[in-house]
Amino acid sequence: MPDVFADLVGQDEAVATLRHAAAAAAAVLRAAHPIAVGSGQAGVEGQSGVDPGAGMTHAWIFTGPPGSGRSVAARAFAAALQCAYGTGCGECPGCHTTMTGTHADVRLVVPEGLSIGVGEMRALVLRAASTPSGGRWQIVIIEDADRLTEAAGNALLKAIEEPPPRTVFLLCAPSTHPDDVSVTIRSRCRVVPLRQPPAAAVAEVLVRRDGIAPDVAQWAAAAAQGHVGRARRLARDPEARQRRDAVLAVPRRLTGVGAALDAASALIEAAEAEAEASVAEADAAERAALQTALGAGGTGRGAAGAMRGAAGQLKDLEKRQKSRATRAQRDALDRALVDLAGFYRDALTMALRAPVAPVHTDTAAMAEAGAQKWDAEGALRRLEAVLECRAAIEANVKPRIAVEAMMLTLWKG
Ligand SMILES: [Zn+2]
C-alpha cells in the first residue's frame, strides 16, 4: 500500500521535509498525552532537552508552478498530521478520511471565482480555532492563496499571528512573490518549494497509478510540460487532445492579418466553449439545490421576508457563478497559451541546435520548419509574444486585445 506521499511526483526534498515535520508533530501530541504512548518514550525525549516540536510549525506555504502538486502536497501533509502513526501510512482512518476529503478536522478552501472573500475567510478562521474533534490537529488548506482579497488576507493573517494551539494552516500559491502572498503572511509561514516535475517522473505515475500505456504516458508527460493533472487529461480525454491539436495548428494558419485575427477569435471562442462546458453542470446543480432549499414560495407570516432573502441568495449565487465562469475561461485560455509557448520554445531550441527533447513531439517537424524560417531570434520573439500575452491577461488586459496583439506578432515576427 503506497503512503500518502506516493502521488507527489518528483518532489523528494519537499517530501523529506514534510515527513520530518509530521514526525515532529506526532511527538508534540505524544508529549501532550504521555500516557497514550505507554513506554514513556516522549518523556525521555522531553527530559533530554530535545524540543519534540522541532521541524513542525503552524503555518506553511506550498509554492510551485501550476500542476507541480501544491494541493496534492498540502493534502498529503494534512493526512500525515492526522495519521494515527504520524507517518501518513495511507491506511489508517485519519489518512483515509483526509485523502478522501471527509475528515472532520480538515477544511479545504478552493476558490471558485477570481478571489476568496473576507466573509468566507472569517467564517473559516473562526471554525479553525475550535478544538480538533479527532484529538490531533485542526487543519485549513487554502488552495490558490494568491486569490485572497486583501481583506481576506488580513483576516487570515490575524489567525496566523495568534494561532490556536492545535490549528495548522496550509497555503498553496504559485510563489512567495508579494503579488501572490503578502510579505507579512509569508514571514509567518514556512515555505515548501515544489519544482516542475521531470517528464519521466510524470510518465511513471501515469503508468503506475492510472494504468496508462507507457508510450502514451511519455507523450502526454512531455506535452503537459510537467503539469501532472494536464498530462493525465491529455492521456485520457480525447476532447482535451483535440483542443490541443487545434491550438498547435495556429502557427500554420497565420498567413496574413485577417488570418491572424481569425486565429485570435478562434482561440478565445474555444476557451469560452471549454469553460462553459466545465461549469455548466455545477451551475445547474447549484441552482436546483438553491431552489429546493428555498421551496416553492409560500404565503402567510414571514413569507415576504423569506422572498426578499431568496432574491438575495439567488443574486449571490449568480455572482459566484459568473466569477467562476470568468476564472474557468482564463484558465482554459492560459492552457492554450502554454501549449503554444511550448511550440515556439521547440522552434527556438531547434534553431539553437540545443540538445533537449521537444515539448510537442507530434509537431516537431513543423517547429523545425519554423526554426529554419525564423532563426533563433525570430523564434525567441514569437515565444516572448506568447509569454507577454499570458502576463497581460493575468494583469487584467482584455483577453481578446492581448491575444490579437500576440497573433500579429506570431505572424509578422
Ligand atoms: Zn495513517
Short mmCIF file of C-alpha atoms and ligand atoms in Angstrom, two decimals:
data_model
loop_
_atom_site.label_atom_id
_atom_site.label_comp_id
_atom_site.label_asym_id
_atom_site.label_seq_id
_atom_site.Cartn_x
_atom_site.Cartn_y
_atom_site.Cartn_z
CA MET A 1 0.00 0.00 0.00
CA PRO A 2 1.62 3.31 -1.05
CA ASP A 3 1.66 6.00 1.63
CA VAL A 4 0.06 9.44 1.30
CA PHE A 5 3.14 10.99 -0.33
CA ALA A 6 3.24 8.48 -3.20
CA ASP A 7 1.48 10.76 -5.67
CA LEU A 8 3.77 13.70 -5.06
CA VAL A 9 5.77 13.28 -8.23
CA GLY A 10 9.46 14.19 -8.38
CA GLN A 11 9.49 16.15 -5.09
CA ASP A 12 11.91 14.19 -2.91
CA GLU A 13 13.20 17.18 -0.98
CA ALA A 14 9.74 18.51 -0.11
CA VAL A 15 8.57 15.04 0.91
CA ALA A 16 11.56 14.65 3.26
CA THR A 17 10.74 18.00 4.91
CA LEU A 18 7.08 17.05 5.34
CA ARG A 19 7.82 13.59 6.74
CA HIS A 20 10.16 15.14 9.28
CA ALA A 21 7.51 17.72 10.24
CA ALA A 22 4.79 15.07 10.58
CA ALA A 23 7.01 13.05 12.90
CA ALA A 24 7.73 16.17 14.94
CA ALA A 25 4.01 16.96 15.12
CA ALA A 26 3.30 13.44 16.36
CA ALA A 27 5.95 13.98 19.04
CA VAL A 28 4.16 17.15 20.14
CA LEU A 29 0.94 15.17 20.59
CA ARG A 30 2.76 12.39 22.47
CA ALA A 31 4.34 14.95 24.77
CA ALA A 32 0.89 16.36 25.46
CA HIS A 33 -0.53 12.89 26.19
CA PRO A 34 2.39 10.83 27.53
CA ILE A 35 0.05 8.08 28.81
CA ALA A 36 -1.09 7.28 25.30
CA VAL A 37 2.45 6.25 24.38
CA GLY A 38 2.81 3.75 27.23
CA SER A 39 6.56 3.29 27.06
CA GLY A 40 7.30 6.84 28.11
CA GLN A 41 9.35 7.47 25.00
CA ALA A 42 8.08 11.03 24.71
CA GLY A 43 9.05 11.70 28.30
CA VAL A 44 12.62 10.66 27.59
CA GLU A 45 12.74 12.98 24.64
CA GLY A 46 11.45 15.81 26.78
CA GLN A 47 13.98 15.18 29.54
CA SER A 48 16.92 15.11 27.16
CA GLY A 49 16.12 18.68 26.27
CA VAL A 50 15.10 17.93 22.68
CA ASP A 51 12.12 20.02 21.61
CA PRO A 52 9.58 17.47 20.44
CA GLY A 53 8.09 20.07 18.08
CA ALA A 54 11.28 20.96 16.19
CA GLY A 55 10.53 20.66 12.49
CA MET A 56 6.84 21.39 12.95
CA THR A 57 5.19 24.78 12.66
CA HIS A 58 1.61 26.00 12.41
CA ALA A 59 1.66 27.77 9.04
CA TRP A 60 3.04 26.55 5.72
CA ILE A 61 3.12 27.79 2.15
CA PHE A 62 3.48 25.33 -0.72
CA THR A 63 4.81 27.07 -3.81
CA GLY A 64 5.46 25.87 -7.33
CA PRO A 65 4.27 26.17 -10.91
CA PRO A 66 0.70 25.08 -11.71
CA GLY A 67 0.43 21.30 -11.81
CA SER A 68 3.55 20.73 -9.73
CA GLY A 69 1.35 19.32 -6.98
CA ARG A 70 0.89 22.15 -4.46
CA SER A 71 -2.52 20.98 -3.31
CA VAL A 72 -1.50 17.32 -3.53
CA ALA A 73 1.39 18.11 -1.18
CA ALA A 74 -0.82 20.06 1.21
CA ARG A 75 -3.40 17.30 1.39
CA ALA A 76 -0.77 14.58 1.85
CA PHE A 77 0.81 16.58 4.68
CA ALA A 78 -2.60 17.07 6.28
CA ALA A 79 -3.12 13.31 6.12
CA ALA A 80 0.27 12.67 7.71
CA LEU A 81 -0.64 15.06 10.54
CA GLN A 82 -3.94 13.23 11.11
CA CYS A 83 -2.35 9.80 10.68
CA ALA A 84 -2.66 7.53 13.73
CA TYR A 85 1.03 6.63 13.30
CA GLY A 86 2.21 10.15 12.45
CA THR A 87 3.71 8.93 9.19
CA GLY A 88 0.98 9.23 6.56
CA CYS A 89 0.67 5.45 6.31
CA GLY A 90 -2.20 5.73 3.82
CA GLU A 91 -4.22 3.02 5.59
CA CYS A 92 -5.48 4.31 8.94
CA PRO A 93 -8.80 6.20 9.19
CA GLY A 94 -7.00 9.54 9.71
CA CYS A 95 -5.08 9.15 6.44
CA HIS A 96 -8.01 7.71 4.57
CA THR A 97 -10.61 10.34 5.52
CA THR A 98 -8.18 13.20 4.88
CA MET A 99 -7.29 11.91 1.43
CA THR A 100 -10.96 11.40 0.51
CA GLY A 101 -11.90 14.84 1.84
CA THR A 102 -14.18 13.69 4.68
CA HIS A 103 -12.01 14.26 7.77
CA ALA A 104 -13.92 16.42 10.25
CA ASP A 105 -10.82 18.44 11.20
CA VAL A 106 -9.55 19.18 7.70
CA ARG A 107 -11.11 22.02 5.77
CA LEU A 108 -10.26 22.64 2.14
CA VAL A 109 -10.90 26.04 0.59
CA VAL A 110 -10.97 26.03 -3.18
CA PRO A 111 -11.80 29.44 -4.59
CA GLU A 112 -14.15 29.05 -7.48
CA GLY A 113 -14.13 32.64 -8.60
CA LEU A 114 -11.32 35.11 -9.03
CA SER A 115 -10.82 35.67 -5.33
CA ILE A 116 -11.56 34.39 -1.82
CA GLY A 117 -13.66 36.94 0.05
CA VAL A 118 -13.38 38.20 3.59
CA GLY A 119 -16.69 36.69 4.74
CA GLU A 120 -15.63 33.22 3.76
CA MET A 121 -12.25 33.68 5.40
CA ARG A 122 -13.66 34.99 8.70
CA ALA A 123 -16.03 32.03 9.00
CA LEU A 124 -13.18 29.69 8.24
CA VAL A 125 -10.80 31.22 10.76
CA LEU A 126 -13.49 31.03 13.42
CA ARG A 127 -14.12 27.33 12.84
CA ALA A 128 -10.42 26.61 12.63
CA ALA A 129 -10.00 27.86 16.20
CA SER A 130 -12.16 25.08 17.63
CA THR A 131 -10.66 22.04 19.34
CA PRO A 132 -9.96 19.22 16.87
CA SER A 133 -12.65 16.58 17.26
CA GLY A 134 -10.20 13.82 16.37
CA GLY A 135 -7.79 14.92 19.10
CA ARG A 136 -4.94 15.73 16.72
CA TRP A 137 -4.89 18.87 14.55
CA GLN A 138 -7.40 21.32 13.12
CA ILE A 139 -6.20 21.89 9.55
CA VAL A 140 -7.16 24.51 6.98
CA ILE A 141 -5.90 24.06 3.41
CA ILE A 142 -6.22 27.13 1.20
CA GLU A 143 -5.72 26.37 -2.47
CA ASP A 144 -4.74 29.37 -4.58
CA ALA A 145 -3.96 31.57 -1.61
CA ASP A 146 -2.84 34.14 -4.20
CA ARG A 147 -6.54 34.70 -4.92
CA LEU A 148 -7.29 36.03 -1.42
CA THR A 149 -8.71 39.53 -1.36
CA GLU A 150 -6.70 41.97 0.75
CA ALA A 151 -9.35 41.93 3.49
CA ALA A 152 -9.44 38.12 3.49
CA GLY A 153 -5.65 38.08 3.68
CA ASN A 154 -5.80 40.30 6.74
CA ALA A 155 -8.35 38.04 8.42
CA LEU A 156 -6.08 35.07 7.74
CA LEU A 157 -3.01 36.96 8.95
CA LYS A 158 -4.64 37.63 12.30
CA ALA A 159 -5.25 33.91 12.77
CA ILE A 160 -1.72 33.03 11.72
CA GLU A 161 -0.25 35.65 14.06
CA GLU A 162 -2.13 34.32 17.06
CA PRO A 163 -2.63 30.70 16.22
CA PRO A 164 -4.83 28.46 18.34
CA PRO A 165 -2.53 25.75 19.76
CA ARG A 166 -3.72 22.90 17.54
CA THR A 167 -4.51 24.72 14.31
CA VAL A 168 -2.37 24.33 11.18
CA PHE A 169 -2.72 26.48 8.06
CA LEU A 170 -1.53 25.09 4.72
CA LEU A 171 -1.46 27.67 1.93
CA CYS A 172 -0.84 26.98 -1.75
CA ALA A 173 0.44 29.70 -4.08
CA PRO A 174 2.47 29.96 -7.30
CA SER A 175 5.31 31.73 -5.49
CA THR A 176 6.14 33.84 -2.45
CA HIS A 177 6.27 36.98 -4.59
CA PRO A 178 4.40 39.81 -2.81
CA ASP A 179 1.85 39.75 -5.66
CA ASP A 180 0.94 36.21 -4.64
CA VAL A 181 1.31 36.24 -0.86
CA SER A 182 1.60 39.30 1.36
CA VAL A 183 5.00 39.80 2.94
CA THR A 184 3.56 39.63 6.45
CA ILE A 185 1.82 36.29 5.84
CA ARG A 186 4.95 34.99 4.16
CA SER A 187 7.06 35.96 7.17
CA ARG A 188 4.91 33.79 9.46
CA CYS A 189 5.00 30.68 7.30
CA ARG A 190 7.50 28.01 6.44
CA VAL A 191 7.86 27.66 2.68
CA VAL A 192 7.93 24.29 0.90
CA PRO A 193 9.05 24.93 -2.68
CA LEU A 194 7.95 22.36 -5.24
CA ARG A 195 9.67 22.10 -8.59
CA GLN A 196 8.32 21.30 -12.02
CA PRO A 197 8.46 17.52 -12.02
CA PRO A 198 10.57 15.95 -14.79
CA ALA A 199 8.58 14.36 -17.63
CA ALA A 200 9.93 10.90 -16.81
CA ALA A 201 8.56 11.12 -13.26
CA VAL A 202 5.15 12.29 -14.52
CA ALA A 203 5.04 9.46 -17.08
CA GLU A 204 5.92 6.95 -14.38
CA VAL A 205 2.99 7.97 -12.17
CA LEU A 206 0.56 7.90 -15.12
CA VAL A 207 1.59 4.31 -15.84
CA ARG A 208 1.64 3.18 -12.21
CA ARG A 209 -1.45 4.88 -10.85
CA ASP A 210 -3.67 5.40 -13.88
CA GLY A 211 -2.75 2.32 -15.89
CA ILE A 212 -1.92 4.37 -18.98
CA ALA A 213 0.19 2.72 -21.69
CA PRO A 214 3.87 3.73 -21.37
CA ASP A 215 4.19 5.32 -24.86
CA VAL A 216 1.02 7.42 -24.36
CA ALA A 217 2.18 8.37 -20.86
CA GLN A 218 5.56 9.56 -22.16
CA TRP A 219 3.99 11.64 -24.93
CA ALA A 220 1.42 13.20 -22.55
CA ALA A 221 4.01 13.94 -19.85
CA ALA A 222 6.22 15.80 -22.32
CA ALA A 223 3.31 17.67 -23.91
CA ALA A 224 1.98 18.74 -20.49
CA GLN A 225 5.35 20.30 -19.57
CA GLY A 226 5.45 18.98 -16.01
CA HIS A 227 1.77 19.55 -15.21
CA VAL A 228 0.63 16.24 -13.75
CA GLY A 229 -3.13 16.82 -14.00
CA ARG A 230 -2.85 18.14 -17.53
CA ALA A 231 -0.77 15.11 -18.56
CA ARG A 232 -3.43 12.78 -17.18
CA ARG A 233 -6.20 14.64 -19.07
CA LEU A 234 -4.26 14.55 -22.33
CA ALA A 235 -3.64 10.83 -21.93
CA ARG A 236 -7.27 10.04 -21.17
CA ASP A 237 -9.56 12.66 -22.68
CA PRO A 238 -9.91 12.75 -26.49
CA GLU A 239 -11.55 16.20 -26.33
CA ALA A 240 -8.55 17.62 -24.46
CA ARG A 241 -6.32 16.19 -27.21
CA GLN A 242 -8.48 17.76 -29.91
CA ARG A 243 -8.33 21.16 -28.23
CA ARG A 244 -4.57 20.88 -28.04
CA ASP A 245 -4.35 19.89 -31.73
CA ALA A 246 -6.40 22.95 -32.67
CA VAL A 247 -4.09 25.23 -30.69
CA LEU A 248 -0.98 23.71 -32.23
CA ALA A 249 -2.44 24.24 -35.71
CA VAL A 250 -2.39 28.01 -35.12
CA PRO A 251 1.21 28.70 -36.27
CA ARG A 252 0.47 27.05 -39.62
CA ARG A 253 -2.65 29.13 -40.15
CA LEU A 254 -1.03 32.56 -39.73
CA THR A 255 -0.80 33.68 -43.36
CA GLY A 256 -1.90 37.31 -43.07
CA VAL A 257 -3.56 39.94 -40.88
CA GLY A 258 -7.02 38.53 -41.49
CA ALA A 259 -5.90 35.01 -40.69
CA ALA A 260 -4.17 36.23 -37.52
CA LEU A 261 -7.33 37.95 -36.28
CA ASP A 262 -9.38 34.88 -37.18
CA ALA A 263 -6.97 32.72 -35.20
CA ALA A 264 -7.35 35.08 -32.22
CA SER A 265 -11.15 34.78 -32.37
CA ALA A 266 -10.97 31.02 -32.68
CA LEU A 267 -8.67 30.74 -29.65
CA ILE A 268 -10.88 32.95 -27.48
CA GLU A 269 -14.07 31.21 -28.53
CA ALA A 270 -12.58 27.77 -27.92
CA ALA A 271 -11.62 28.85 -24.39
CA GLU A 272 -15.13 30.19 -23.80
CA ALA A 273 -16.73 26.97 -25.02
CA GLU A 274 -14.43 24.84 -22.91
CA ALA A 275 -15.10 26.96 -19.83
CA GLU A 276 -18.85 26.90 -20.40
CA ALA A 277 -18.85 23.12 -20.64
CA SER A 278 -16.76 22.81 -17.49
CA VAL A 279 -19.03 24.94 -15.27
CA ALA A 280 -22.46 24.16 -16.81
CA GLU A 281 -23.09 21.07 -14.72
CA ALA A 282 -22.09 22.68 -11.43
CA ASP A 283 -24.15 25.81 -12.23
CA ALA A 284 -27.30 23.82 -12.91
CA ALA A 285 -26.85 21.65 -9.81
CA GLU A 286 -26.37 24.70 -7.59
CA ARG A 287 -29.43 26.47 -8.98
CA ALA A 288 -31.56 23.37 -8.46
CA ALA A 289 -30.24 22.94 -4.91
CA LEU A 290 -30.98 26.55 -4.05
CA GLN A 291 -34.49 26.35 -5.48
CA THR A 292 -35.17 23.22 -3.46
CA ALA A 293 -33.81 24.86 -0.33
CA LEU A 294 -35.96 27.93 -0.82
CA GLY A 295 -39.06 25.88 -1.51
CA ALA A 296 -41.72 26.87 -4.00
CA GLY A 297 -42.63 30.20 -2.46
CA GLY A 298 -45.21 30.30 0.39
CA THR A 299 -47.76 32.59 1.98
CA GLY A 300 -48.53 33.94 5.38
CA ARG A 301 -46.39 35.49 8.03
CA GLY A 302 -42.69 35.69 7.16
CA ALA A 303 -43.22 34.83 3.51
CA ALA A 304 -42.41 38.34 2.28
CA GLY A 305 -39.19 38.41 4.27
CA ALA A 306 -38.30 34.95 3.01
CA MET A 307 -38.84 36.08 -0.57
CA ARG A 308 -36.51 39.03 -0.07
CA GLY A 309 -33.91 36.66 1.35
CA ALA A 310 -34.38 34.31 -1.58
CA ALA A 311 -33.79 37.06 -4.13
CA GLY A 312 -30.58 37.98 -2.34
CA GLN A 313 -29.38 34.39 -2.27
CA LEU A 314 -30.12 33.96 -5.95
CA LYS A 315 -28.19 37.11 -6.74
CA ASP A 316 -25.25 35.91 -4.66
CA LEU A 317 -25.28 32.60 -6.47
CA GLU A 318 -25.33 34.27 -9.88
CA LYS A 319 -22.44 36.49 -8.88
CA ARG A 320 -20.42 33.50 -7.69
CA GLN A 321 -21.17 31.55 -10.85
CA LYS A 322 -20.21 34.45 -13.10
CA SER A 323 -16.92 34.85 -11.27
CA ARG A 324 -16.25 31.12 -11.57
CA ALA A 325 -17.02 31.19 -15.31
CA THR A 326 -14.55 34.04 -15.83
CA ARG A 327 -11.88 32.11 -13.97
CA ALA A 328 -12.58 28.94 -15.99
CA GLN A 329 -12.26 30.93 -19.23
CA ARG A 330 -8.96 32.41 -18.20
CA ASP A 331 -7.65 29.02 -17.11
CA ALA A 332 -8.67 27.45 -20.44
CA LEU A 333 -7.05 30.26 -22.41
CA ASP A 334 -3.91 30.00 -20.30
CA ARG A 335 -3.63 26.27 -21.01
CA ALA A 336 -3.84 27.02 -24.74
CA LEU A 337 -1.13 29.69 -24.41
CA VAL A 338 1.14 27.29 -22.53
CA ASP A 339 0.78 24.78 -25.38
CA LEU A 340 1.55 27.48 -27.90
CA ALA A 341 4.58 28.65 -25.92
CA GLY A 342 5.82 25.05 -25.95
CA PHE A 343 5.74 25.05 -29.76
CA TYR A 344 7.80 28.24 -30.10
CA ARG A 345 10.15 27.03 -27.40
CA ASP A 346 10.69 23.90 -29.53
CA ALA A 347 11.41 26.08 -32.60
CA LEU A 348 13.88 28.13 -30.54
CA THR A 349 15.80 25.13 -29.17
CA MET A 350 15.94 23.65 -32.69
CA ALA A 351 17.25 26.91 -34.16
CA LEU A 352 19.94 26.88 -31.45
CA ARG A 353 20.62 23.17 -32.01
CA ALA A 354 20.21 22.72 -28.25
CA PRO A 355 20.36 19.07 -27.22
CA VAL A 356 16.96 18.97 -25.45
CA ALA A 357 13.86 16.94 -26.20
CA PRO A 358 10.95 18.82 -27.81
CA VAL A 359 7.84 19.56 -25.71
CA HIS A 360 5.50 18.59 -28.53
CA THR A 361 6.93 15.54 -30.30
CA ASP A 362 3.96 15.46 -32.70
CA THR A 363 4.63 18.97 -34.09
CA ALA A 364 8.42 18.68 -34.06
CA ALA A 365 8.63 18.75 -37.87
CA MET A 366 6.60 21.98 -38.02
CA ALA A 367 8.76 23.51 -35.28
CA GLU A 368 11.87 22.55 -37.27
CA ALA A 369 10.45 24.27 -40.36
CA GLY A 370 9.77 27.35 -38.23
CA ALA A 371 13.33 27.25 -36.89
CA GLN A 372 14.68 27.29 -40.47
CA LYS A 373 12.46 30.18 -41.48
CA TRP A 374 12.70 32.41 -38.40
CA ASP A 375 16.13 31.64 -36.97
CA ALA A 376 16.67 31.75 -33.20
CA GLU A 377 15.91 35.44 -32.97
CA GLY A 378 12.54 35.18 -34.71
CA ALA A 379 11.58 32.11 -32.68
CA LEU A 380 12.50 33.93 -29.46
CA ARG A 381 10.42 36.98 -30.43
CA ARG A 382 7.44 34.73 -31.00
CA LEU A 383 7.94 32.85 -27.73
CA GLU A 384 8.13 36.17 -25.92
CA ALA A 385 4.92 37.32 -27.60
CA VAL A 386 3.09 34.32 -26.13
CA LEU A 387 4.55 34.87 -22.67
CA GLU A 388 3.69 38.59 -22.81
CA CYS A 389 0.14 37.69 -23.74
CA ARG A 390 -0.15 35.45 -20.66
CA ALA A 391 1.25 38.19 -18.46
CA ALA A 392 -1.10 40.80 -19.96
CA ILE A 393 -4.18 38.65 -19.32
CA GLU A 394 -3.03 37.96 -15.77
CA ALA A 395 -2.74 41.75 -15.36
CA ASN A 396 -6.38 42.11 -16.46
CA VAL A 397 -5.89 43.21 -20.06
CA LYS A 398 -8.97 42.17 -22.04
CA PRO A 399 -8.16 38.67 -23.40
CA ARG A 400 -9.21 39.49 -26.98
CA ILE A 401 -6.91 42.52 -27.16
CA ALA A 402 -3.96 40.62 -25.73
CA VAL A 403 -4.49 37.58 -27.99
CA GLU A 404 -4.90 39.69 -31.15
CA ALA A 405 -1.64 41.53 -30.43
CA MET A 406 0.07 38.21 -29.86
CA MET A 407 -1.23 36.67 -33.09
CA LEU A 408 0.00 39.64 -35.12
CA THR A 409 3.50 39.23 -33.66
CA LEU A 410 3.39 35.48 -34.28
CA TRP A 411 2.60 36.19 -37.91
CA LYS A 412 4.99 39.09 -38.57
CA GLY A 413 7.70 38.03 -36.11
ZN ZN B 1 -2.14 6.81 8.60
#
